[in-house]
mmCIF file of C-alpha atoms in Angstrom:
data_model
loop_
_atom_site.group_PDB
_atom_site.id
_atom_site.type_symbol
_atom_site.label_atom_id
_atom_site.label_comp_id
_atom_site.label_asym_id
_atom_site.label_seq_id
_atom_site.Cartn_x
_atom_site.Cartn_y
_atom_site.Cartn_z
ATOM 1 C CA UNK A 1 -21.430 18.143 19.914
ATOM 2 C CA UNK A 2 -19.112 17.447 16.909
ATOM 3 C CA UNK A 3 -18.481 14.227 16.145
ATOM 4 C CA UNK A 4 -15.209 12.491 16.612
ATOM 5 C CA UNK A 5 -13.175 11.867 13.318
ATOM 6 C CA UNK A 6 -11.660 8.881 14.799
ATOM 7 C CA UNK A 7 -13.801 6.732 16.852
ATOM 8 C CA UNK A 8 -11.606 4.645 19.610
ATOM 9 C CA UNK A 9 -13.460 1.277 20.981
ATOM 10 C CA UNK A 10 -11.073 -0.038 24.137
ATOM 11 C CA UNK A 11 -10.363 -3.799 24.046
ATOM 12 C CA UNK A 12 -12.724 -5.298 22.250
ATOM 13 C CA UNK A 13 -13.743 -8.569 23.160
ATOM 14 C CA UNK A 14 -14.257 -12.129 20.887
ATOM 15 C CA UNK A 15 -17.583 -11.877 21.472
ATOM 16 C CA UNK A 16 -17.873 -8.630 20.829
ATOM 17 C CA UNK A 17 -16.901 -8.373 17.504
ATOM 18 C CA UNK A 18 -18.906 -9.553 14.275
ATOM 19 C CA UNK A 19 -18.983 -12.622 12.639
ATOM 20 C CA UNK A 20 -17.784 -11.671 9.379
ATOM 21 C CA UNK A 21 -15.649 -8.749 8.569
ATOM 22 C CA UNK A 22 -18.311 -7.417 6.222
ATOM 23 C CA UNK A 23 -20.072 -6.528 9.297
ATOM 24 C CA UNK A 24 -17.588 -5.973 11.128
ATOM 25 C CA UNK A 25 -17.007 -2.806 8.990
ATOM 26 C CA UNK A 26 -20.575 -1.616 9.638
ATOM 27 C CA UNK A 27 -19.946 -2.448 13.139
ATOM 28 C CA UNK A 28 -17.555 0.526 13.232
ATOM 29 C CA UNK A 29 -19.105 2.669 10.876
ATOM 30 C CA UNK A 30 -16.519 5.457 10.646
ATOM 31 C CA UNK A 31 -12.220 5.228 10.821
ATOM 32 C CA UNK A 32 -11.872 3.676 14.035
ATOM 33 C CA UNK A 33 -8.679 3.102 16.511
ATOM 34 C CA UNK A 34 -8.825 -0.004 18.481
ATOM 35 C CA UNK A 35 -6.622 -0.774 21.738
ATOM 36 C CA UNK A 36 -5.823 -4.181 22.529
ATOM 37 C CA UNK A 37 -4.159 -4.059 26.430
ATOM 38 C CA UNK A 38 -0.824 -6.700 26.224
ATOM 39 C CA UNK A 39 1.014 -8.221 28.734
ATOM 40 C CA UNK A 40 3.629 -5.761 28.449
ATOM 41 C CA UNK A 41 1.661 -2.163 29.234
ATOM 42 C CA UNK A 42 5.026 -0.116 28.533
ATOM 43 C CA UNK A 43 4.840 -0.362 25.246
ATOM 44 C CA UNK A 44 2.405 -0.095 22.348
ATOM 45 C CA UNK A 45 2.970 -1.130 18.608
ATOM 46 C CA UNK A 46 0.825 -0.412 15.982
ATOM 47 C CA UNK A 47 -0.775 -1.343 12.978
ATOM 48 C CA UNK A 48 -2.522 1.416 10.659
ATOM 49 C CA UNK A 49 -5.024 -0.602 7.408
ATOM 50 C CA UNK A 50 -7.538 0.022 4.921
ATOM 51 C CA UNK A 51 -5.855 3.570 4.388
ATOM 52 C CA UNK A 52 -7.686 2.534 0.837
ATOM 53 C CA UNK A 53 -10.572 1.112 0.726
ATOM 54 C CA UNK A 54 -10.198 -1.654 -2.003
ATOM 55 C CA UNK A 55 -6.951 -3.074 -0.222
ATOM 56 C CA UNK A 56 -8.937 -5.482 2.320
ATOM 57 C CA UNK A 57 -6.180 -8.178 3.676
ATOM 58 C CA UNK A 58 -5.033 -5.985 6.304
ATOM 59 C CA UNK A 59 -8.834 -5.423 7.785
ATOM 60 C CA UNK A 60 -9.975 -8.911 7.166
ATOM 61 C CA UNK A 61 -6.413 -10.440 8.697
ATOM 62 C CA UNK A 62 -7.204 -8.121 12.009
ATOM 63 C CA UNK A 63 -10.794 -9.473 12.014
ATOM 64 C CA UNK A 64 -9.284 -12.613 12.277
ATOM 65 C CA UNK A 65 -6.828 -12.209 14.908
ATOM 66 C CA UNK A 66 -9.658 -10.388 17.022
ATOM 67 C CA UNK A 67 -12.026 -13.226 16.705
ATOM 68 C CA UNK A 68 -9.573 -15.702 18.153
ATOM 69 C CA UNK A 69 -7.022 -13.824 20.139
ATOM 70 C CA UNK A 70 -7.802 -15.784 23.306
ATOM 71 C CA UNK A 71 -3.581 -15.096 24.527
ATOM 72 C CA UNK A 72 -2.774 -11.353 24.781
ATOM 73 C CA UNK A 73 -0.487 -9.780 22.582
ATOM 74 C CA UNK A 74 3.013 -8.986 24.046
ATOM 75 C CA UNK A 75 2.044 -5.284 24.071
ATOM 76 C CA UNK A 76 -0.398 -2.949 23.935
ATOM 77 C CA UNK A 77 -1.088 -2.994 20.451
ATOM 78 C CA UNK A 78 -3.393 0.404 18.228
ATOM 79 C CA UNK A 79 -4.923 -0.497 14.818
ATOM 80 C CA UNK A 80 -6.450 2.177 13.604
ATOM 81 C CA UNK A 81 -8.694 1.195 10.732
ATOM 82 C CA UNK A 82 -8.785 3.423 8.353
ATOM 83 C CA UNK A 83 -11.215 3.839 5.203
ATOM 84 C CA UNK A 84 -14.558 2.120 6.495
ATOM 85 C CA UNK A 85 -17.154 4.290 4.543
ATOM 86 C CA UNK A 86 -15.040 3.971 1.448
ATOM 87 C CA UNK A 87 -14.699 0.666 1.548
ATOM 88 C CA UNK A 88 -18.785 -0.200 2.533
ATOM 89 C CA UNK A 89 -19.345 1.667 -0.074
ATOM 90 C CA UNK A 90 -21.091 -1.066 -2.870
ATOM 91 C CA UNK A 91 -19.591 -2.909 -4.042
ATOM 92 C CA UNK A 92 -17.487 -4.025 -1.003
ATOM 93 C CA UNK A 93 -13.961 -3.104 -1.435
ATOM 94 C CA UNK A 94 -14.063 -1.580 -4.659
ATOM 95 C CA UNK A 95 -12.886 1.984 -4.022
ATOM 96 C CA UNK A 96 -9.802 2.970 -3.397
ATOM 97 C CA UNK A 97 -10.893 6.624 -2.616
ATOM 98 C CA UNK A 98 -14.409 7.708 -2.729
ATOM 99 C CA UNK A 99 -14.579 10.041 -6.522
ATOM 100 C CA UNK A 100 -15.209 13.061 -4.434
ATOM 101 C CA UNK A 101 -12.378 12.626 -2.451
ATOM 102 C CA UNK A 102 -8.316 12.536 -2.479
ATOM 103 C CA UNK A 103 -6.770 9.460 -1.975
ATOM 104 C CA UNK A 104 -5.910 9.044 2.110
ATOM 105 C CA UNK A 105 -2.579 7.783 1.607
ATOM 106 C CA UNK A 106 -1.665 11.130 0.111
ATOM 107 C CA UNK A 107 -2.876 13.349 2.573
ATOM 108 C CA UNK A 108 -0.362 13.061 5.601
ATOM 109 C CA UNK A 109 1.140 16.605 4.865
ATOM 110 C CA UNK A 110 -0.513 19.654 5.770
ATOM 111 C CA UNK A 111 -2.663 21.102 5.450
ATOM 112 C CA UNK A 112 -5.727 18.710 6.676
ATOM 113 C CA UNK A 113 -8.346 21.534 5.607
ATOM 114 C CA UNK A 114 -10.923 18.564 4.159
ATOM 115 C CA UNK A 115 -12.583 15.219 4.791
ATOM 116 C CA UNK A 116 -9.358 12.980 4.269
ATOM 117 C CA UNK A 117 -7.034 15.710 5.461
ATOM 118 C CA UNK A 118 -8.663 15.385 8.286
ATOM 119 C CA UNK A 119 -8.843 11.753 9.237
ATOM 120 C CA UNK A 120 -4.837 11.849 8.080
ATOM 121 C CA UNK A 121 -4.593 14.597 10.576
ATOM 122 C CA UNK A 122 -6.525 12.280 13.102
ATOM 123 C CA UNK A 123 -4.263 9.452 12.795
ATOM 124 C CA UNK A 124 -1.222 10.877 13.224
ATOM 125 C CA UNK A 125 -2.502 12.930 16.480
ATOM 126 C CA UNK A 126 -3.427 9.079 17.562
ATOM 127 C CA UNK A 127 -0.085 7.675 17.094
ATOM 128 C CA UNK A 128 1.569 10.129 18.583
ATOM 129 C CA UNK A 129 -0.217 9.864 21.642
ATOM 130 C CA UNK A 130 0.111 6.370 21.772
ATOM 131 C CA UNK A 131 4.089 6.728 20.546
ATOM 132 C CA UNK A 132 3.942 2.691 19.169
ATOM 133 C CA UNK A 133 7.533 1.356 19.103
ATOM 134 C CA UNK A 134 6.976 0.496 15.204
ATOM 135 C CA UNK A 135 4.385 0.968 12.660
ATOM 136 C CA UNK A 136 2.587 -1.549 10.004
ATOM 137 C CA UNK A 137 0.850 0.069 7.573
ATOM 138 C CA UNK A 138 -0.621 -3.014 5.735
ATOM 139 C CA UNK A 139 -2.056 -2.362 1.689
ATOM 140 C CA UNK A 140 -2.833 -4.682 -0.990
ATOM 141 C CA UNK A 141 -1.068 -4.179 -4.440
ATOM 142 C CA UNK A 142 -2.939 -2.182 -7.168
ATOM 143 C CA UNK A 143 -3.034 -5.113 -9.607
ATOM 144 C CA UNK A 144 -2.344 -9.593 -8.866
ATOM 145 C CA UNK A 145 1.560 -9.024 -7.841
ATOM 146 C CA UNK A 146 3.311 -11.012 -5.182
ATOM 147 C CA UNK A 147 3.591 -9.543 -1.736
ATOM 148 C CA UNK A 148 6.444 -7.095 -0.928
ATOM 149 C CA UNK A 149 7.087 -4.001 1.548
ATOM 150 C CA UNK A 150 7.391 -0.174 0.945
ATOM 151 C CA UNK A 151 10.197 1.680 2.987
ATOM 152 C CA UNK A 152 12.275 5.115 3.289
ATOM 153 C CA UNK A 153 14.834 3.288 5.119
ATOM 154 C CA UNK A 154 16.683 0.327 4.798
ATOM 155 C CA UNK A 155 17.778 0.243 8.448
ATOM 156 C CA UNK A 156 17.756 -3.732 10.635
ATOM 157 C CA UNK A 157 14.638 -2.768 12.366
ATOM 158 C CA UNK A 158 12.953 -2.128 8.739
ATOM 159 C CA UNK A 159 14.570 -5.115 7.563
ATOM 160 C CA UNK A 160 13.101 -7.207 10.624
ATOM 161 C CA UNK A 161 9.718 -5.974 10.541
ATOM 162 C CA UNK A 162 9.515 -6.483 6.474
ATOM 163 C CA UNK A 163 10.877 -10.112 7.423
ATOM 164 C CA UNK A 164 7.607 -11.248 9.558
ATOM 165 C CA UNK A 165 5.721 -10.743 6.048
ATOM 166 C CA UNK A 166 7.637 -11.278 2.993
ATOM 167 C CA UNK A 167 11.556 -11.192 1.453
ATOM 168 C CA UNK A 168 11.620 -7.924 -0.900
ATOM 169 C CA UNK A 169 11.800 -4.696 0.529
ATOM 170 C CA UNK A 170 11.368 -1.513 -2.109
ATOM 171 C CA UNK A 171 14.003 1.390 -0.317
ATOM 172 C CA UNK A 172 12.340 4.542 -2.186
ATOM 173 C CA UNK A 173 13.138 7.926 -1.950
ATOM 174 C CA UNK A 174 9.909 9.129 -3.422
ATOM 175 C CA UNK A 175 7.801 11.385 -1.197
ATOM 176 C CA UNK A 176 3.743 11.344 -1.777
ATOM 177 C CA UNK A 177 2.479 12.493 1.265
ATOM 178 C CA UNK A 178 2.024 8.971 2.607
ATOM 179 C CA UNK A 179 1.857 7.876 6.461
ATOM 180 C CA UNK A 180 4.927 6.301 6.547
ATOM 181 C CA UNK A 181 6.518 9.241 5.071
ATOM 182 C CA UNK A 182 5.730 11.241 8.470
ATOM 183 C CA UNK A 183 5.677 9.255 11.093
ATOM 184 C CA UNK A 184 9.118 6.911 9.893
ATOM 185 C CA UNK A 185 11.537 9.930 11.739
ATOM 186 C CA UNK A 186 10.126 8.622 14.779
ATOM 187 C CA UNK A 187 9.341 5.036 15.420
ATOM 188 C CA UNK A 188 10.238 2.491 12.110
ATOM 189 C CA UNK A 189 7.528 2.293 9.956
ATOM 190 C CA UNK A 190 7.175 -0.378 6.833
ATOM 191 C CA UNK A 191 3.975 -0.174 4.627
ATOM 192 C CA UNK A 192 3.422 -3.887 3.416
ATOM 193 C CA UNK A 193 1.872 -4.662 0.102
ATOM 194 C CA UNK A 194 0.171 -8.203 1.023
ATOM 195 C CA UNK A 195 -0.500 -9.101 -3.118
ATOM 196 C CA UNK A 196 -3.392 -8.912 -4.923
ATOM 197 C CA UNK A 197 -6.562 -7.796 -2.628
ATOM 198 C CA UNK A 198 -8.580 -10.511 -4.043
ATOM 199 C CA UNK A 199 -6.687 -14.118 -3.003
ATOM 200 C CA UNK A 200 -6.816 -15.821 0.039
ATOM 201 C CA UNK A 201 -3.298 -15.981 -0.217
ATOM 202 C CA UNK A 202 -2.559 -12.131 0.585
ATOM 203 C CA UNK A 203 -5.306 -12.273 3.571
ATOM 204 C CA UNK A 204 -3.209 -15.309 4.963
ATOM 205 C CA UNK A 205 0.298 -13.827 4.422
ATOM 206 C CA UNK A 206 -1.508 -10.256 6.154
ATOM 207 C CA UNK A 207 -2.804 -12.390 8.975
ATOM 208 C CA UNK A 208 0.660 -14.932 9.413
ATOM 209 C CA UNK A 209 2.842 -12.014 9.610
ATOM 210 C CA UNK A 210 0.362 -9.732 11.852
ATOM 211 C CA UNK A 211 0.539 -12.797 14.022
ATOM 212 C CA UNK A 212 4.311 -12.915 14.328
ATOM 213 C CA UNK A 213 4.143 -8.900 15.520
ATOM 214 C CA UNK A 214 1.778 -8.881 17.642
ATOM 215 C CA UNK A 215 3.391 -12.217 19.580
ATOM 216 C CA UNK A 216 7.047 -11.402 19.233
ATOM 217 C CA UNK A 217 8.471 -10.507 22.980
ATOM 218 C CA UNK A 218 10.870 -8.265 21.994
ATOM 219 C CA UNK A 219 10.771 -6.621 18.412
ATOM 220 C CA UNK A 220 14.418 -6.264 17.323
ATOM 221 C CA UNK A 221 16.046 -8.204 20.028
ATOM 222 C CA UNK A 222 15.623 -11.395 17.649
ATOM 223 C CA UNK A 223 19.777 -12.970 16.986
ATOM 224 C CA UNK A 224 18.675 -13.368 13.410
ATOM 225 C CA UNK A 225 15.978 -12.622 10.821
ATOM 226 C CA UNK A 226 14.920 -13.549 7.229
ATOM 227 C CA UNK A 227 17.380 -12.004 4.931
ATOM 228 C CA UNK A 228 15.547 -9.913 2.725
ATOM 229 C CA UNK A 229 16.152 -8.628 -0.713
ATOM 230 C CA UNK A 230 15.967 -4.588 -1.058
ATOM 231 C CA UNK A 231 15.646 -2.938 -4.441
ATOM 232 C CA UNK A 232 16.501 0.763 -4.669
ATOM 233 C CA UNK A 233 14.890 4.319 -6.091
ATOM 234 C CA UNK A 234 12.019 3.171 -8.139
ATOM 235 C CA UNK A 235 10.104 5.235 -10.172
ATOM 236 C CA UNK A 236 6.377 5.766 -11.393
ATOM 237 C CA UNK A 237 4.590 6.445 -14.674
ATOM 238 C CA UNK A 238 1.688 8.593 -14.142
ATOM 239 C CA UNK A 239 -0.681 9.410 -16.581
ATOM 240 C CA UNK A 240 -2.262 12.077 -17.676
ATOM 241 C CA UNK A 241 -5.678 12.847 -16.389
ATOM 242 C CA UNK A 242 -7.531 13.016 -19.637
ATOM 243 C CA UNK A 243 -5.468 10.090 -21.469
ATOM 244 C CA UNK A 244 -7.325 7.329 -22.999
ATOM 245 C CA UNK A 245 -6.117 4.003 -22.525
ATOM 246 C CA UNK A 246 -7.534 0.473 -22.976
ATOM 247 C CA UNK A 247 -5.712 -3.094 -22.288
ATOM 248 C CA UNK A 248 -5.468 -5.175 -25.512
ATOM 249 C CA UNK A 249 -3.270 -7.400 -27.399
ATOM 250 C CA UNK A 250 -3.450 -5.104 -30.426
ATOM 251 C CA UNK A 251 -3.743 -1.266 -30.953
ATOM 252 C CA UNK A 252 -7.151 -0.412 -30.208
ATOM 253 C CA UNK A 253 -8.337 2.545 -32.685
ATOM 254 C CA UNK A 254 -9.258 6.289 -30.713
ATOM 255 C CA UNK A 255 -6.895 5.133 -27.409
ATOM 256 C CA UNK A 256 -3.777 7.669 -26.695
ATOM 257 C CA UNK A 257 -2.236 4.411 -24.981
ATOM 258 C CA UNK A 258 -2.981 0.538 -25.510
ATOM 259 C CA UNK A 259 -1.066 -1.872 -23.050
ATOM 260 C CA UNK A 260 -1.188 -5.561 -23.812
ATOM 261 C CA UNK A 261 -3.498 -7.251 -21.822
ATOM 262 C CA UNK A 262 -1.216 -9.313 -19.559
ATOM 263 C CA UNK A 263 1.048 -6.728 -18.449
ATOM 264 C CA UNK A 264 -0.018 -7.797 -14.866
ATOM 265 C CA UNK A 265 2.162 -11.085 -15.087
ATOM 266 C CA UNK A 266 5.231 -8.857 -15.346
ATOM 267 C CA UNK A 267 5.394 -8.043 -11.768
ATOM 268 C CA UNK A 268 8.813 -8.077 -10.459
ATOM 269 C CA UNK A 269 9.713 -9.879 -13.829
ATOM 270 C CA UNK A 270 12.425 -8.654 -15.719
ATOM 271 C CA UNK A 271 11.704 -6.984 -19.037
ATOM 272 C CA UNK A 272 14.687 -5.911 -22.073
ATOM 273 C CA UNK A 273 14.284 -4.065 -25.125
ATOM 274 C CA UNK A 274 12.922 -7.511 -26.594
ATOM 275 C CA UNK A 275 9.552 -7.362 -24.599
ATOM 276 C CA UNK A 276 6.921 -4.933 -26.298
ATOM 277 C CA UNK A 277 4.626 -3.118 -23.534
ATOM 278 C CA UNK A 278 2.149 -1.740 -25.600
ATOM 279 C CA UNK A 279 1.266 0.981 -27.877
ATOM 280 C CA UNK A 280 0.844 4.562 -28.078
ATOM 281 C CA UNK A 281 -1.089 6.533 -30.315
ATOM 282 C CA UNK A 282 1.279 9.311 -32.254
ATOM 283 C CA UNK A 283 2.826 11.954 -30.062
ATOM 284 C CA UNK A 284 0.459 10.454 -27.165
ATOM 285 C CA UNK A 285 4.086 10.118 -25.205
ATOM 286 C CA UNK A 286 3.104 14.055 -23.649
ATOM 287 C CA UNK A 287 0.385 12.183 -21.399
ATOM 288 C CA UNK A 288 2.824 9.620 -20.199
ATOM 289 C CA UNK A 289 4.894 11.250 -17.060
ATOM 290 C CA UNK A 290 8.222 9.291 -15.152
ATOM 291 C CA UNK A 291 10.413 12.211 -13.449
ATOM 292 C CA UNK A 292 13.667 11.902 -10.833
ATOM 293 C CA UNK A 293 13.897 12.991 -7.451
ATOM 294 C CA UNK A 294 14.549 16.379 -8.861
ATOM 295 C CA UNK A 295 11.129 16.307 -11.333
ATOM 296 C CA UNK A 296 12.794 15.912 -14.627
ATOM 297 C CA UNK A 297 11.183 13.805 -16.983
ATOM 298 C CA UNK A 298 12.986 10.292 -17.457
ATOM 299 C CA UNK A 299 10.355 8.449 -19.815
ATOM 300 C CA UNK A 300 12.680 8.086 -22.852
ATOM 301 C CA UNK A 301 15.631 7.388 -20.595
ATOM 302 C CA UNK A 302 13.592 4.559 -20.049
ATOM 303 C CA UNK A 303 11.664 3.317 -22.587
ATOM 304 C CA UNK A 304 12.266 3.549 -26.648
ATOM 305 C CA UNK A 305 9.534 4.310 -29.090
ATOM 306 C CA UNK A 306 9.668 1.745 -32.064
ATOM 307 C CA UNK A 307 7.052 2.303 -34.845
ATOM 308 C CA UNK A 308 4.689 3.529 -32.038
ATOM 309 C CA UNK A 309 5.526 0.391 -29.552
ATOM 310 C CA UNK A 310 7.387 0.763 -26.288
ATOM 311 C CA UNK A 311 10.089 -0.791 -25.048
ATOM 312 C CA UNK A 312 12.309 -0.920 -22.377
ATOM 313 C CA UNK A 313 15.647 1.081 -23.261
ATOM 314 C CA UNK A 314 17.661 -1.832 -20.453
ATOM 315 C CA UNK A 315 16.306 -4.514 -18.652
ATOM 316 C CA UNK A 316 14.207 -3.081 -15.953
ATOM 317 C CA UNK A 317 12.755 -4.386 -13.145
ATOM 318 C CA UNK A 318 8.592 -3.469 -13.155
ATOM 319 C CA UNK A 319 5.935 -4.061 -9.943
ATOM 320 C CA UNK A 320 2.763 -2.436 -8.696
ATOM 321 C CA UNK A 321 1.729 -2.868 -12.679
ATOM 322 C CA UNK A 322 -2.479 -2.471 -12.479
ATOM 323 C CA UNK A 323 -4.491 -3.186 -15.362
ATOM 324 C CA UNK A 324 -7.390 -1.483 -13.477
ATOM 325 C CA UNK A 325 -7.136 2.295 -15.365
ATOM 326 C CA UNK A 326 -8.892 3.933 -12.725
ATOM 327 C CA UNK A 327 -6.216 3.198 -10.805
ATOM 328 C CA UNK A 328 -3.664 3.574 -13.427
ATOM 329 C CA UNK A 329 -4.897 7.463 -14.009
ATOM 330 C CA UNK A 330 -5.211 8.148 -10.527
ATOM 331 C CA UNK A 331 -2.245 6.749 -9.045
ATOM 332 C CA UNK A 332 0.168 5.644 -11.421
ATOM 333 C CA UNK A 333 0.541 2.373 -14.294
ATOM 334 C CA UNK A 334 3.602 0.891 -12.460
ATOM 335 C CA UNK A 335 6.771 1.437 -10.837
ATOM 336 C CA UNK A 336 10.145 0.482 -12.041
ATOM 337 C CA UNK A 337 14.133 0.327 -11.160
ATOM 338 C CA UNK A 338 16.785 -0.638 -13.283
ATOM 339 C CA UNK A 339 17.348 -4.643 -12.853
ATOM 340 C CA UNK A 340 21.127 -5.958 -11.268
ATOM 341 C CA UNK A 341 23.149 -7.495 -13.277
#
């Protein structure tokens, strides 16, 4: 008999459930959908997490709330946990993907004809037998950025739902092949960015604002929210596969790409033509990639070459920045939008 892809554990108790969520994740040992029965059995919301596995807030905030949820949640609720081997995988949390294997978040368009594409295919088929009312799908940020939510539409019930975690909403138009990307045509669906996956302060903001949806009566019947602040069409810089980049506060000799070493503290600044980003190595621009909607390439719209330092061409506004490059080659160095005046 084949083995389930998903493995589902029905209401699991207090006592049930590890100590700690180290062992928690070997506990369930494979992507996993849990259903928690609320007092409302009409409806069902849902919560999707650890789609990569070096993004922990989300799994260790629903640890939490399963230790100690001694009231029941307002509704059913799904959480569907999502990378477990990845993120066993030693050290704890320190893969996003596995290096044999495409990043999850990426894989929600067919076709599903491997590992991930599977499991993607998996938890989709899950939600939409459960058909939640809304969808969390709860990350960390790639580098130590404040927290901040991810959406394709900028509608009040996206608004609301960003507003039980954080004030800035990112509206993009970008399509990746991520979860919320699919499933948003149906029910809402915001992907929250907690902060950086290693302070306390991200696992508490994951586990406050899980809190608030799971023990809100009625979703979007609320007479007021949390304004919240939405920023519009960012775009990424990718780089290229073989590029070789270090973090520095000088040129480092041999690297295609040096960026100075505190980059990180310029998430959701904003930087002008006076702030230098780093360096590149001559013509090392062709392994830097920023495109629009319609794949043209936008880097020198963006940024001027001085003497081999970049700069912003206008003040923009940058988040997601990593100084991790595996990250930064695999996924992208940052995202950016122009900054209002």
């Amino acid at each position: 008999m084949t083995k389930a892809v998903l493995k589902t554990w029905y209401d699991p108790k207090p006592d049930e459930i590890a100590d700690r969520h180290g062992a928690f994740l070997q506990q369930l040992g494979q992507p996993t959908c849990l259903f928690i029965p609320g007092k409302d059995t009409s409806k069902v919301r849902a919560i999707t997490t650890l789609l990569h596995g070096n993004e922990p807030s989300g799994l260790i905030a629903v640890h939490q709330w399963l230790k100690s949820h001694y009231e029941s949640p307002e509704v059913n609720i799904l959480i569907i946990i999502a990378s477990v081997k990845t993120a066993l995988t030693e050290p704890l949390y320190s893969y996003r993907h596995l290096p044999d294997e495409r990043d999850l978040n990426r894989c929600f368009n067919p076709p599903y004809n491997d590992k991930q594409g599977e499991v993607a295919e998996a938890i989709l088929n899950c939600l939409a037998e459960y058909q939640p009312e809304a969808l969390l799908d709860i990350h960390n940020t790639s580098g130590n950025g404040p927290d901040f939510a991810v959406t394709i539409n900028d509608s009040k019930p996206h608004q609301w739902l960003t507003s039980l975690f954080t004030g800035l909403m990112i509206k993009t138009d970008l399509r990746l092949g991520a979860l919320m990307e699919v499933v948003d045509n149906i029910y809402p669906t915001v992907t929250i960015e907690c902060g950086g996956a290693k302070t306390g302060q991200s696992h508490r903001t994951a586990f406050q604002g899980i809190q608030r949806y799971l023990h809100t009566p009625e979703l979007f019947m609320a007479n007021s929210f949390n304004q919240v602040q939405i920023l519009y069409n960012p775009v990424r810089l990718e780089l290229d596969n073989n590029i070789n980049l270090d973090f520095c506060d000088q040129p480092v000799v041999g690297m295609d790409l040096t960026l100075r070493k505190d980059i990180e503290r310029f998430n959701f600044g904003v930087v002008d033509g006076t702030v230098h980003l780093g360096w590149l190595n001559n013509g090392s621009d062709r392994l830097l990639k920023m495109s629009d909607l319609t794949g043209n390439d936008i880097f020198h719209d963006y940024f001027d070459i001085k003497g081999n330092t970049i700069y912003p061409s206008f003040p923009i506004q940058l988040f997601m920045i990593t100084s991790n490059p595996v990250i930064a080659v695999d996924d992208c160095l940052f995202y950016a939008v122009r900054a209002r005046h």
